[in-house]
PDB file of C-alpha atoms in Angstrom:
ATOM      1  CA  MET A  13     -51.118  22.033  20.676  1.00 50.00           C
ATOM      2  CA  LEU A  14     -47.262  21.645  20.470  1.00 48.00           C
ATOM      3  CA  CYS A  15     -45.502  23.038  23.359  1.00 51.00           C
ATOM      4  CA  PHE A  16     -41.263  23.347  23.789  1.00 45.00           C
ATOM      5  CA  CYS A  17     -40.379  24.673  27.592  1.00 49.00           C
ATOM      6  CA  SER A  18     -36.687  26.365  28.692  1.00 46.00           C
ATOM      7  CA  SER A  19     -34.092   0.053  28.028  1.00 29.00           C
ATOM      8  CA  SER A  20     -35.279  -2.439  25.761  1.00 31.00           C
ATOM      9  CA  ALA A  21     -37.346  -3.446  22.925  1.00 34.00           C
ATOM     10  CA  PHE A  22     -41.264  -4.197  23.755  1.00 33.00           C
ATOM     11  CA  SER A  23     -43.555  -5.947  22.056  1.00 36.00           C
ATOM     12  CA  VAL A  24     -46.931  -7.878  22.229  1.00 40.00           C
ATOM     13  CA  SER A  25     -46.833  -8.806  18.057  1.00 55.00           C
ATOM     14  CA  GLU A  26     -45.149 -12.093  16.844  1.00 62.00           C
ATOM     15  CA  SER A  27     -45.243  -9.719  13.838  1.00 86.00           C
ATOM     16  CA  VAL A  28     -44.482  -6.202  14.927  1.00 91.00           C
ATOM     17  CA  ARG A  29     -42.091  -4.838  17.225  1.00 91.00           C
ATOM     18  CA  LEU A  30     -40.555  -1.478  18.668  1.00 90.00           C
ATOM     19  CA  VAL A  31     -36.808  -1.291  19.311  1.00 88.00           C
ATOM     20  CA  GLY A  32     -35.773   1.007  21.533  1.00 84.00           C
ATOM     21  CA  LEU A  33     -37.875   2.520  24.301  1.00 75.00           C
ATOM     22  CA  PRO A  34     -41.040   0.465  25.843  1.00 72.00           C
ATOM     23  CA  ILE A  35     -43.219   2.906  23.757  1.00 80.00           C
ATOM     24  CA  ARG A  36     -40.828   4.205  21.511  1.00 83.00           C
ATOM     25  CA  GLY A  37     -38.244   2.761  18.910  1.00 88.00           C
ATOM     26  CA  ARG A  38     -37.675   2.203  15.535  1.00 90.00           C
ATOM     27  CA  LEU A  39     -40.538  -0.087  13.634  1.00 92.00           C
ATOM     28  CA  GLU A  40     -39.538  -3.639  12.821  1.00 91.00           C
ATOM     29  CA  ILE A  41     -41.785  -6.813  10.968  1.00 90.00           C
ATOM     30  CA  SER A  42     -40.790  -9.988  11.196  1.00 87.00           C
ATOM     31  CA  TYR A  43     -40.355 -12.230   7.967  1.00 82.00           C
ATOM     32  CA  ASN A  44     -39.140 -15.393   6.369  1.00 75.00           C
ATOM     33  CA  GLY A  45     -41.800 -17.383   9.182  1.00 70.00           C
ATOM     34  CA  HIS A  46     -40.649 -15.037  12.064  1.00 68.00           C
ATOM     35  CA  LEU A  47     -37.058 -15.920  11.802  1.00 77.00           C
ATOM     36  CA  HIS A  48     -35.933 -12.698  10.979  1.00 84.00           C
ATOM     37  CA  TRP A  49     -36.866  -8.719  11.452  1.00 88.00           C
ATOM     38  CA  GLY A  50     -36.228  -6.548   9.213  1.00 89.00           C
ATOM     39  CA  THR A  51     -36.845  -2.455   9.279  1.00 90.00           C
ATOM     40  CA  VAL A  52     -39.767  -0.492   7.672  1.00 91.00           C
ATOM     41  CA  CYS A  53     -38.783   2.429   4.953  1.00 90.00           C
ATOM     42  CA  SER A  54     -40.526   5.958   6.400  1.00 88.00           C
ATOM     43  CA  ASN A  55     -41.834   6.595   2.432  1.00 87.00           C
ATOM     44  CA  ASN A  56     -45.485   7.815   2.600  1.00 86.00           C
ATOM     45  CA  PHE A  57     -45.801   6.357   6.710  1.00 91.00           C
ATOM     46  CA  ASP A  58     -47.975   8.467   8.328  1.00 86.00           C
ATOM     47  CA  MET A  59     -50.205   8.636  11.425  1.00 83.00           C
ATOM     48  CA  ILE A  60     -52.380   6.698  10.397  1.00 85.00           C
ATOM     49  CA  ASP A  61     -50.175   3.885   9.978  1.00 90.00           C
ATOM     50  CA  ALA A  62     -48.453   4.961  13.258  1.00 89.00           C
ATOM     51  CA  THR A  63     -52.238   4.396  14.439  1.00 85.00           C
ATOM     52  CA  VAL A  64     -52.325   0.673  13.287  1.00 90.00           C
ATOM     53  CA  VAL A  65     -48.792  -0.255  14.805  1.00 92.00           C
ATOM     54  CA  CYS A  66     -49.922   1.025  18.082  1.00 88.00           C
ATOM     55  CA  ARG A  67     -53.230  -0.601  18.397  1.00 84.00           C
ATOM     56  CA  GLU A  68     -51.474  -3.873  17.623  1.00 88.00           C
ATOM     57  CA  LEU A  69     -48.571  -3.719  19.889  1.00 86.00           C
ATOM     58  CA  ASN A  70     -51.783  -2.856  22.207  1.00 78.00           C
ATOM     59  CA  ILE A  71     -49.831   0.124  23.945  1.00 81.00           C
ATOM     60  CA  GLY A  72     -52.132   2.973  23.095  1.00 77.00           C
ATOM     61  CA  TYR A  73     -52.071   5.590  20.548  1.00 76.00           C
ATOM     62  CA  ALA A  74     -50.260   7.090  18.127  1.00 81.00           C
ATOM     63  CA  VAL A  75     -48.332  10.063  19.100  1.00 78.00           C
ATOM     64  CA  LYS A  76     -45.590  10.477  16.500  1.00 80.00           C
ATOM     65  CA  VAL A  77     -43.609   9.185  13.317  1.00 86.00           C
ATOM     66  CA  LEU A  78     -39.963   8.908  13.891  1.00 87.00           C
ATOM     67  CA  THR A  79     -37.807   9.724  11.600  1.00 81.00           C
ATOM     68  CA  THR A  80     -33.569   9.497  12.003  1.00 75.00           C
ATOM     69  CA  SER A  81     -33.789  13.382  12.370  1.00 64.00           C
ATOM     70  CA  ASP A  82     -35.972  12.680  15.503  1.00 64.00           C
ATOM     71  CA  GLY A  83     -32.836  10.700  16.982  1.00 59.00           C
ATOM     72  CA  GLN A  84     -34.541   7.286  15.549  1.00 59.00           C
ATOM     73  CA  GLU A  85     -31.478   4.934  15.670  1.00 63.00           C
ATOM     74  CA  SER A  86     -31.224   3.141  12.040  1.00 61.00           C
ATOM     75  CA  ASP A  87     -29.965  -0.441  11.685  1.00 64.00           C
ATOM     76  CA  SER A  88     -27.765  -2.661   9.686  1.00 65.00           C
ATOM     77  CA  LYS A  89     -31.202  -5.264   9.133  1.00 74.00           C
ATOM     78  CA  TYR A  90     -32.785  -5.817   5.981  1.00 85.00           C
ATOM     79  CA  ILE A  91     -35.408  -3.019   4.682  1.00 87.00           C
ATOM     80  CA  VAL A  92     -38.384  -5.440   4.288  1.00 85.00           C
ATOM     81  CA  LEU A  93     -41.415  -3.127   3.613  1.00 86.00           C
ATOM     82  CA  ASP A  94     -42.437  -0.098   1.780  1.00 87.00           C
ATOM     83  CA  GLY A  95     -45.248   2.127   0.960  1.00 87.00           C
ATOM     84  CA  VAL A  96     -46.976   1.169   3.764  1.00 90.00           C
ATOM     85  CA  GLU A  97     -50.848   2.600   3.451  1.00 89.00           C
ATOM     86  CA  CYS A  98     -53.318   2.037   5.614  1.00 90.00           C
ATOM     87  CA  ASP A  99     -56.743   3.205   6.505  1.00 86.00           C
ATOM     88  CA  GLY A 100     -56.920   3.401  10.068  1.00 82.00           C
ATOM     89  CA  ASP A 101     -59.520   1.062  11.241  1.00 83.00           C
ATOM     90  CA  GLU A 102     -56.756  -2.455  10.733  1.00 87.00           C
ATOM     91  CA  ARG A 103     -56.087  -4.337  13.534  1.00 87.00           C
ATOM     92  CA  ARG A 104     -52.452  -5.308  12.198  1.00 90.00           C
ATOM     93  CA  LEU A 105     -50.164  -3.794  10.077  1.00 91.00           C
ATOM     94  CA  SER A 106     -50.516  -6.823   7.998  1.00 88.00           C
ATOM     95  CA  ASP A 107     -53.669  -6.096   6.828  1.00 90.00           C
ATOM     96  CA  CYS A 108     -52.203  -2.341   5.178  1.00 90.00           C
ATOM     97  CA  LEU A 109     -51.423  -1.952   2.107  1.00 87.00           C
ATOM     98  CA  ALA A 110     -47.699  -2.437   1.381  1.00 83.00           C
ATOM     99  CA  SER A 111     -45.121  -3.308  -1.017  1.00 80.00           C
ATOM    100  CA  SER A 112     -42.218  -5.573  -0.481  1.00 73.00           C
ATOM    101  CA  GLN A 113     -40.353  -4.335  -3.444  1.00 70.00           C
ATOM    102  CA  VAL A 114     -38.243  -1.328  -1.830  1.00 69.00           C
ATOM    103  CA  SER A 115     -37.563   1.951  -3.602  1.00 69.00           C
ATOM    104  CA  GLN A 116     -33.769   1.780  -4.514  1.00 73.00           C
ATOM    105  CA  ASN A 117     -33.946   5.353  -2.937  1.00 77.00           C
ATOM    106  CA  CYS A 118     -34.789   4.166   0.424  1.00 84.00           C
ATOM    107  CA  THR A 119     -31.845   3.393   2.802  1.00 85.00           C
ATOM    108  CA  HIS A 120     -31.098   2.667   6.432  1.00 86.00           C
ATOM    109  CA  SER A 121     -31.653   6.686   7.095  1.00 86.00           C
ATOM    110  CA  ASP A 122     -34.917   6.213   5.980  1.00 88.00           C
ATOM    111  CA  ASP A 123     -35.488   3.327   8.982  1.00 90.00           C
ATOM    112  CA  VAL A 124     -39.540   4.859  10.291  1.00 92.00           C
ATOM    113  CA  GLY A 125     -40.195   4.635  14.220  1.00 92.00           C
ATOM    114  CA  VAL A 126     -43.255   4.932  16.095  1.00 91.00           C
ATOM    115  CA  GLU A 127     -44.088   6.254  19.117  1.00 85.00           C
ATOM    116  CA  CYS A 128     -47.036   5.146  21.548  1.00 84.00           C
ATOM    117  CA  THR A 129     -48.998   6.985  24.436  1.00 76.00           C
ATOM    118  CA  GLY A 130     -48.401   3.856  26.303  1.00 73.00           C
ATOM    119  CA  GLU A 131     -52.027   4.096  27.997  1.00 67.00           C
ATOM    120  CA  THR A 132     -54.188   0.964  27.462  1.00 71.00           C
ATOM    121  CA  HIS A 133     -56.086   0.611  31.061  1.00 81.00           C
ATOM    122  CA  PRO A 134     -56.418   4.584  32.219  1.00 80.00           C
ATOM    123  CA  VAL A 135     -56.436   4.986  36.154  1.00 85.00           C
ATOM    124  CA  ARG A 136     -59.072   6.855  38.427  1.00 84.00           C
ATOM    125  CA  PHE A 137     -59.869   7.828  41.841  1.00 82.00           C
ATOM    126  CA  ALA A 138     -63.228   6.121  43.152  1.00 77.00           C
ATOM    127  CA  SER A 139     -64.529   9.672  44.855  1.00 62.00           C
ATOM    128  CA  TYR A 140     -66.216   8.719  47.682  1.00 58.00           C
ATOM    129  CA  GLY A 141     -67.759  11.864  49.119  1.00 53.00           C
ATOM    130  CA  ASN A 142     -64.295  13.783  50.272  1.00 53.00           C
ATOM    131  CA  ASP A 143     -63.363  16.881  49.010  1.00 54.00           C
ATOM    132  CA  PHE A 144     -59.712  16.156  47.730  1.00 59.00           C
ATOM    133  CA  HIS A 145     -58.963  15.270  44.248  1.00 69.00           C
ATOM    134  CA  ASN A 146     -55.438  13.962  44.813  1.00 78.00           C
ATOM    135  CA  THR A 147     -56.492  10.650  47.204  1.00 81.00           C
ATOM    136  CA  GLY A 148     -58.786   7.872  46.967  1.00 83.00           C
ATOM    137  CA  TYR A 149     -59.383   4.302  46.288  1.00 86.00           C
ATOM    138  CA  ILE A 150     -57.403   3.224  42.951  1.00 88.00           C
ATOM    139  CA  GLU A 151     -59.407   1.890  39.979  1.00 89.00           C
ATOM    140  CA  ILE A 152     -59.019   0.604  36.720  1.00 89.00           C
ATOM    141  CA  GLN A 153     -60.211  -0.013  33.229  1.00 84.00           C
ATOM    142  CA  ASN A 154     -60.280  -3.304  31.848  1.00 84.00           C
ATOM    143  CA  ASN A 155     -62.295  -3.935  28.749  1.00 77.00           C
ATOM    144  CA  GLY A 156     -64.306  -1.266  29.506  1.00 74.00           C
ATOM    145  CA  VAL A 157     -64.909  -2.120  33.416  1.00 84.00           C
ATOM    146  CA  TRP A 158     -63.809   0.182  36.102  1.00 85.00           C
ATOM    147  CA  GLY A 159     -62.658  -2.195  38.961  1.00 88.00           C
ATOM    148  CA  THR A 160     -60.488  -1.532  42.094  1.00 88.00           C
ATOM    149  CA  VAL A 161     -57.004  -2.633  43.233  1.00 90.00           C
ATOM    150  CA  CYS A 162     -55.887  -5.242  45.513  1.00 89.00           C
ATOM    151  CA  TYR A 163     -53.607  -4.114  48.143  1.00 89.00           C
ATOM    152  CA  ASP A 164     -51.822  -7.130  49.214  1.00 88.00           C
ATOM    153  CA  ASP A 165     -48.049  -6.797  48.510  1.00 87.00           C
ATOM    154  CA  TRP A 166     -48.443  -3.246  47.270  1.00 91.00           C
ATOM    155  CA  LYS A 167     -45.394  -0.904  47.451  1.00 92.00           C
ATOM    156  CA  SER A 168     -44.340   2.754  46.889  1.00 91.00           C
ATOM    157  CA  GLU A 169     -43.299   1.987  43.778  1.00 92.00           C
ATOM    158  CA  ASN A 170     -46.749   1.328  42.447  1.00 91.00           C
ATOM    159  CA  THR A 171     -48.271   4.482  43.889  1.00 91.00           C
ATOM    160  CA  ASP A 172     -45.423   6.555  41.958  1.00 90.00           C
ATOM    161  CA  VAL A 173     -46.651   5.090  38.826  1.00 89.00           C
ATOM    162  CA  VAL A 174     -50.397   5.240  39.417  1.00 89.00           C
ATOM    163  CA  CYS A 175     -50.058   8.919  40.579  1.00 87.00           C
ATOM    164  CA  LYS A 176     -47.512   9.395  37.700  1.00 82.00           C
ATOM    165  CA  GLN A 177     -50.313   7.953  35.114  1.00 81.00           C
ATOM    166  CA  MET A 178     -52.600  10.695  36.364  1.00 79.00           C
ATOM    167  CA  GLY A 179     -50.242  13.483  36.213  1.00 73.00           C
ATOM    168  CA  TYR A 180     -49.077  13.986  39.619  1.00 78.00           C
ATOM    169  CA  GLU A 181     -45.652  14.491  40.458  1.00 72.00           C
ATOM    170  CA  ASP A 182     -45.198  11.249  42.393  1.00 75.00           C
ATOM    171  CA  GLY A 183     -47.221   9.709  45.254  1.00 82.00           C
ATOM    172  CA  ILE A 184     -46.915  10.524  48.946  1.00 81.00           C
ATOM    173  CA  SER A 185     -48.478   7.597  50.856  1.00 79.00           C
ATOM    174  CA  TYR A 186     -50.839   4.520  50.696  1.00 82.00           C
ATOM    175  CA  GLU A 187     -53.108   2.389  52.474  1.00 80.00           C
ATOM    176  CA  ALA A 188     -55.603  -0.157  53.219  1.00 78.00           C
ATOM    177  CA  SER A 189     -59.182   0.807  54.174  1.00 63.00           C
ATOM    178  CA  TYR A 190     -62.219   1.174  53.765  1.00 56.00           C
ATOM    179  CA  TYR A 191     -65.168   3.670  53.802  1.00 53.00           C
ATOM    180  CA  SER A 192     -68.653   2.236  54.744  1.00 50.00           C
ATOM    181  CA  GLY A 193     -70.608   4.582  53.486  1.00 50.00           C
ATOM    182  CA  TYR A 194     -69.566   4.425  49.851  1.00 59.00           C
ATOM    183  CA  GLN A 195     -69.966   1.191  47.447  1.00 69.00           C
ATOM    184  CA  LEU A 196     -66.644   0.802  46.036  1.00 76.00           C
ATOM    185  CA  SER A 197     -66.128  -1.591  42.449  1.00 83.00           C
ATOM    186  CA  ASP A 198     -65.106  -4.905  42.695  1.00 85.00           C
ATOM    187  CA  ILE A 199     -61.516  -5.830  42.731  1.00 88.00           C
ATOM    188  CA  ILE A 200     -60.294  -6.808  38.898  1.00 89.00           C
ATOM    189  CA  LEU A 201     -56.644  -6.226  39.288  1.00 90.00           C
ATOM    190  CA  SER A 202     -54.374  -7.948  41.681  1.00 89.00           C
ATOM    191  CA  SER A 203     -50.430  -9.019  42.527  1.00 88.00           C
ATOM    192  CA  VAL A 204     -48.962  -5.616  41.026  1.00 90.00           C
ATOM    193  CA  ASP A 205     -45.369  -5.239  40.942  1.00 91.00           C
ATOM    194  CA  CYS A 206     -43.781  -2.296  39.757  1.00 90.00           C
ATOM    195  CA  THR A 207     -40.196  -1.127  39.716  1.00 89.00           C
ATOM    196  CA  GLY A 208     -41.703   2.759  39.582  1.00 87.00           C
ATOM    197  CA  ASP A 209     -39.758   3.373  36.365  1.00 80.00           C
ATOM    198  CA  GLU A 210     -42.962   2.663  34.319  1.00 80.00           C
ATOM    199  CA  LEU A 211     -45.321   5.616  32.623  1.00 76.00           C
ATOM    200  CA  THR A 212     -48.776   3.769  33.561  1.00 81.00           C
ATOM    201  CA  LEU A 213     -49.788   0.850  36.108  1.00 85.00           C
ATOM    202  CA  ASP A 214     -50.452  -2.114  33.089  1.00 79.00           C
ATOM    203  CA  GLN A 215     -47.009  -1.841  31.837  1.00 78.00           C
ATOM    204  CA  CYS A 216     -45.546  -3.196  35.326  1.00 82.00           C
ATOM    205  CA  LEU A 217     -44.300  -6.387  34.322  1.00 71.00           C
ATOM    206  CA  GLN A 218     -46.305  -8.317  37.541  1.00 70.00           C
ATOM    207  CA  GLN A 219     -49.879  -8.569  37.443  1.00 74.00           C
ATOM    208  CA  THR A 220     -53.104 -10.287  37.252  1.00 82.00           C
ATOM    209  CA  TRP A 221     -56.252  -9.496  35.879  1.00 85.00           C
ATOM    210  CA  GLU A 222     -58.384 -11.399  38.516  1.00 80.00           C
ATOM    211  CA  THR A 223     -58.761 -11.123  42.662  1.00 77.00           C
ATOM    212  CA  ASN A 224     -56.665 -13.974  43.854  1.00 77.00           C
ATOM    213  CA  GLY A 225     -58.803 -14.482  46.693  1.00 81.00           C
ATOM    214  CA  CYS A 226     -57.983 -10.543  47.494  1.00 85.00           C
ATOM    215  CA  SER A 227     -60.497  -8.514  49.507  1.00 83.00           C
ATOM    216  CA  THR A 228     -58.598  -5.513  50.487  1.00 86.00           C
ATOM    217  CA  LYS A 229     -58.577  -2.431  48.014  1.00 87.00           C
ATOM    218  CA  THR A 230     -56.055  -0.068  47.891  1.00 87.00           C
ATOM    219  CA  GLU A 231     -56.157   3.456  48.596  1.00 87.00           C
ATOM    220  CA  VAL A 232     -53.269   5.871  47.581  1.00 89.00           C
ATOM    221  CA  THR A 233     -52.492   9.895  47.945  1.00 85.00           C
ATOM    222  CA  CYS A 234     -50.535  11.710  45.413  1.00 85.00           C
ATOM    223  CA  LYS A 235     -48.450  14.955  45.472  1.00 77.00           C
ATOM    224  CA  TRP A 236     -50.523  17.525  44.018  1.00 67.00           C
ATOM    225  CA  ASP A 237     -48.828  20.832  44.478  1.00 58.00           C
ATOM    226  CA  ILE A 238     -46.586  22.376  42.476  1.00 48.00           C
ATOM    227  CA  TYR A 239     -44.033  24.788  44.634  1.00 45.00           C
ATOM    228  CA  GLY A 240     -46.822  24.630  47.488  1.00 48.00           C
ATOM    229  CA  GLU A 241     -49.458  25.769  44.721  1.00 50.00           C
ATOM    230  CA  THR A 242     -52.414  23.750  44.368  1.00 50.00           C
ATOM    231  CA  VAL A 243     -53.210  22.900  40.883  1.00 53.00           C
ATOM    232  CA  GLU A 244     -56.670  22.607  39.614  1.00 58.00           C
ATOM    233  CA  TYR A 245     -55.484  20.257  36.337  1.00 69.00           C
ATOM    234  CA  ARG A 246     -52.837  18.180  35.850  1.00 74.00           C
ATOM    235  CA  VAL A 247     -50.798  18.625  32.707  1.00 80.00           C
ATOM    236  CA  ARG A 248     -48.142  16.939  30.721  1.00 78.00           C
ATOM    237  CA  LEU A 249     -46.481  16.994  27.139  1.00 78.00           C
ATOM    238  CA  VAL A 250     -46.325  13.765  25.325  1.00 70.00           C
ATOM    239  CA  GLY A 251     -44.384  12.999  21.712  1.00 61.00           C
ATOM    240  CA  GLY A 252     -41.438  15.084  22.509  1.00 62.00           C
ATOM    241  CA  LYS A 253     -37.698  13.740  22.031  1.00 60.00           C
ATOM    242  CA  THR A 254     -37.295  15.478  25.278  1.00 65.00           C
ATOM    243  CA  SER A 255     -39.323  16.170  28.883  1.00 66.00           C
ATOM    244  CA  ASN A 256     -39.665  19.683  27.634  1.00 76.00           C
ATOM    245  CA  GLU A 257     -41.461  19.179  24.544  1.00 76.00           C
ATOM    246  CA  GLY A 258     -44.568  17.721  23.082  1.00 74.00           C
ATOM    247  CA  ILE A 259     -47.911  17.545  22.248  1.00 77.00           C
ATOM    248  CA  LEU A 260     -49.926  19.307  25.561  1.00 82.00           C
ATOM    249  CA  GLU A 261     -52.433  17.372  27.148  1.00 81.00           C
ATOM    250  CA  VAL A 262     -54.744  18.250  30.417  1.00 81.00           C
ATOM    251  CA  PHE A 263     -56.471  15.734  32.500  1.00 76.00           C
ATOM    252  CA  MET A 264     -59.894  16.317  32.904  1.00 71.00           C
ATOM    253  CA  ASP A 265     -62.880  13.774  33.553  1.00 64.00           C
ATOM    254  CA  TYR A 266     -60.799  10.822  34.058  1.00 60.00           C
ATOM    255  CA  GLN A 267     -58.732  11.149  31.017  1.00 67.00           C
ATOM    256  CA  TRP A 268     -56.064  12.875  29.216  1.00 72.00           C
ATOM    257  CA  GLY A 269     -57.000  14.869  26.394  1.00 76.00           C
ATOM    258  CA  THR A 270     -55.358  17.714  24.357  1.00 78.00           C
ATOM    259  CA  VAL A 271     -55.986  21.639  24.025  1.00 80.00           C
ATOM    260  CA  CYS A 272     -56.999  23.419  21.261  1.00 76.00           C
ATOM    261  CA  GLY A 273     -54.478  25.915  19.987  1.00 71.00           C
ATOM    262  CA  LYS A 274     -57.069  28.409  18.156  1.00 71.00           C
ATOM    263  CA  SER A 275     -56.722  30.884  20.838  1.00 74.00           C
ATOM    264  CA  TRP A 276     -53.602  30.127  22.037  1.00 80.00           C
ATOM    265  CA  SER A 277     -50.858  32.671  22.658  1.00 84.00           C
ATOM    266  CA  ILE A 278     -47.227  33.266  24.447  1.00 86.00           C
ATOM    267  CA  ASN A 279     -49.340  33.411  27.655  1.00 87.00           C
ATOM    268  CA  GLU A 280     -50.866  30.356  27.884  1.00 84.00           C
ATOM    269  CA  ALA A 281     -47.667  28.499  26.592  1.00 86.00           C
ATOM    270  CA  LYS A 282     -45.623  30.216  29.445  1.00 87.00           C
ATOM    271  CA  VAL A 283     -48.023  28.842  32.292  1.00 86.00           C
ATOM    272  CA  ILE A 284     -47.720  25.531  31.145  1.00 84.00           C
ATOM    273  CA  CYS A 285     -44.108  25.397  31.421  1.00 86.00           C
ATOM    274  CA  GLN A 286     -43.998  27.317  34.591  1.00 83.00           C
ATOM    275  CA  GLN A 287     -47.009  24.498  35.798  1.00 81.00           C
ATOM    276  CA  LEU A 288     -44.431  21.601  34.686  1.00 80.00           C
ATOM    277  CA  GLY A 289     -41.391  23.291  36.458  1.00 78.00           C
ATOM    278  CA  PHE A 290     -39.950  24.986  33.798  1.00 83.00           C
ATOM    279  CA  SER A 291     -38.383  28.702  33.914  1.00 82.00           C
ATOM    280  CA  ASP A 292     -40.065  29.837  30.416  1.00 86.00           C
ATOM    281  CA  VAL A 293     -41.134  29.063  27.402  1.00 86.00           C
ATOM    282  CA  ASP A 294     -38.840  28.662  24.156  1.00 84.00           C
ATOM    283  CA  ASN A 295     -41.061  28.200  21.447  1.00 81.00           C
ATOM    284  CA  PHE A 296     -45.062  27.039  20.656  1.00 79.00           C
ATOM    285  CA  SER A 297     -46.828  25.865  17.693  1.00 74.00           C
ATOM    286  CA  GLN A 298     -50.353  24.654  16.621  1.00 68.00           C
ATOM    287  CA  ASN A 299     -50.152  21.077  15.699  1.00 58.00           C
ATOM    288  CA  ARG A 300     -52.729  18.757  14.119  1.00 52.00           C
ATOM    289  CA  TYR A 301     -54.128  16.353  16.924  1.00 46.00           C
ATOM    290  CA  LEU A 302     -52.301  13.388  15.286  1.00 48.00           C
ATOM    291  CA  TYR A 303     -52.859  10.883  17.843  1.00 46.00           C
ATOM    292  CA  GLN A 304     -56.311  11.314  17.510  1.00 47.00           C
ATOM    293  CA  ILE A 305     -57.002   9.806  14.070  1.00 45.00           C
ATOM    294  CA  LYS A 306     -59.510   7.409  14.378  1.00 45.00           C
ATOM    295  CA  ASN A 307     -59.255   7.758  18.005  1.00 45.00           C
ATOM    296  CA  ILE A 308     -60.900  10.953  18.829  1.00 44.00           C
ATOM    297  CA  GLU A 309     -63.839   9.433  21.560  1.00 41.00           C
ATOM    298  CA  SER A 310     -60.716   7.778  23.457  1.00 46.00           C
ATOM    299  CA  HIS A 311     -58.665  10.464  22.996  1.00 55.00           C
ATOM    300  CA  PRO A 312     -60.630  13.852  23.000  1.00 56.00           C
ATOM    301  CA  ILE A 313     -59.920  17.580  22.925  1.00 60.00           C
ATOM    302  CA  ASN A 314     -60.219  18.568  26.858  1.00 54.00           C
ATOM    303  CA  ILE A 315     -60.167  22.551  26.428  1.00 55.00           C
ATOM    304  CA  TYR A 316     -61.082  24.895  23.675  1.00 51.00           C
ATOM    305  CA  GLU A 317     -60.620  27.698  24.671  1.00 52.00           C
ATOM    306  CA  THR A 318     -58.148  29.667  27.024  1.00 56.00           C
ATOM    307  CA  ASP A 319     -57.246  32.936  28.343  1.00 54.00           C
ATOM    308  CA  CYS A 320     -54.078  33.638  30.810  1.00 57.00           C
ATOM    309  CA  ASP A 321     -52.651  37.023  31.845  1.00 58.00           C
TER     310      ASP A 321
END
């Protein structure tokens, strides 16, 4: 379901990068022994190809293929790739079929970009018998294993990033404590240092996937109300050009997922926009669950039917 309500380049690959924001930007690939960078033509480039790009960069799943009509900036570099055709299982874009013979009708106005979700290490609260959904020990997943986060040098900016990643407005407080009646998971992340602008905890620059001798775990509390009303499910819009548009996601069972649009109406769209702090809905439409291509288990459809008055 797609709703419309009223920095620097980032790359972990030697051969592919996004120029723009950390998880959204113009796609560039290296050539001539990684000495130069060039752009990719948007001819036939689709969400399956974008999925491979996000996988190679390790920044989540593909949300959108960007063109100049999406505000995607063009560039004067050489266009070095055309006709990209991936099947979706490749680990790197270089494993896909493509042509270095660029079509004559491809210009820099056809430079393609990609937007990814950015979430590669999901976070959740470790429940220990309380009745509150907005507080608890932080757990983060790494290589399929859940573990807690070291408290040493923790700060409010870290709390804000964790809370935003889980769909809350921001953080309220954090502390180091221990609940003797609950067996917590081992510490697997330490030395976290966020600026507060990151979308996910794993985007924070300084972090170590080990305990570093730490024995104290981090507990945080997130802001859980919208205009004084408690909300049961957190929602967000992803993949839009601005904060008031995008694909609707709902956070359930410790993960973000989409909403089936078959029974969707203007009433449901209004509720979502109001929950997100907007006054009303401008437009809504059904959209293919784009970034679920080859990733259905990792990013499921969380809600199949809705009914709002």
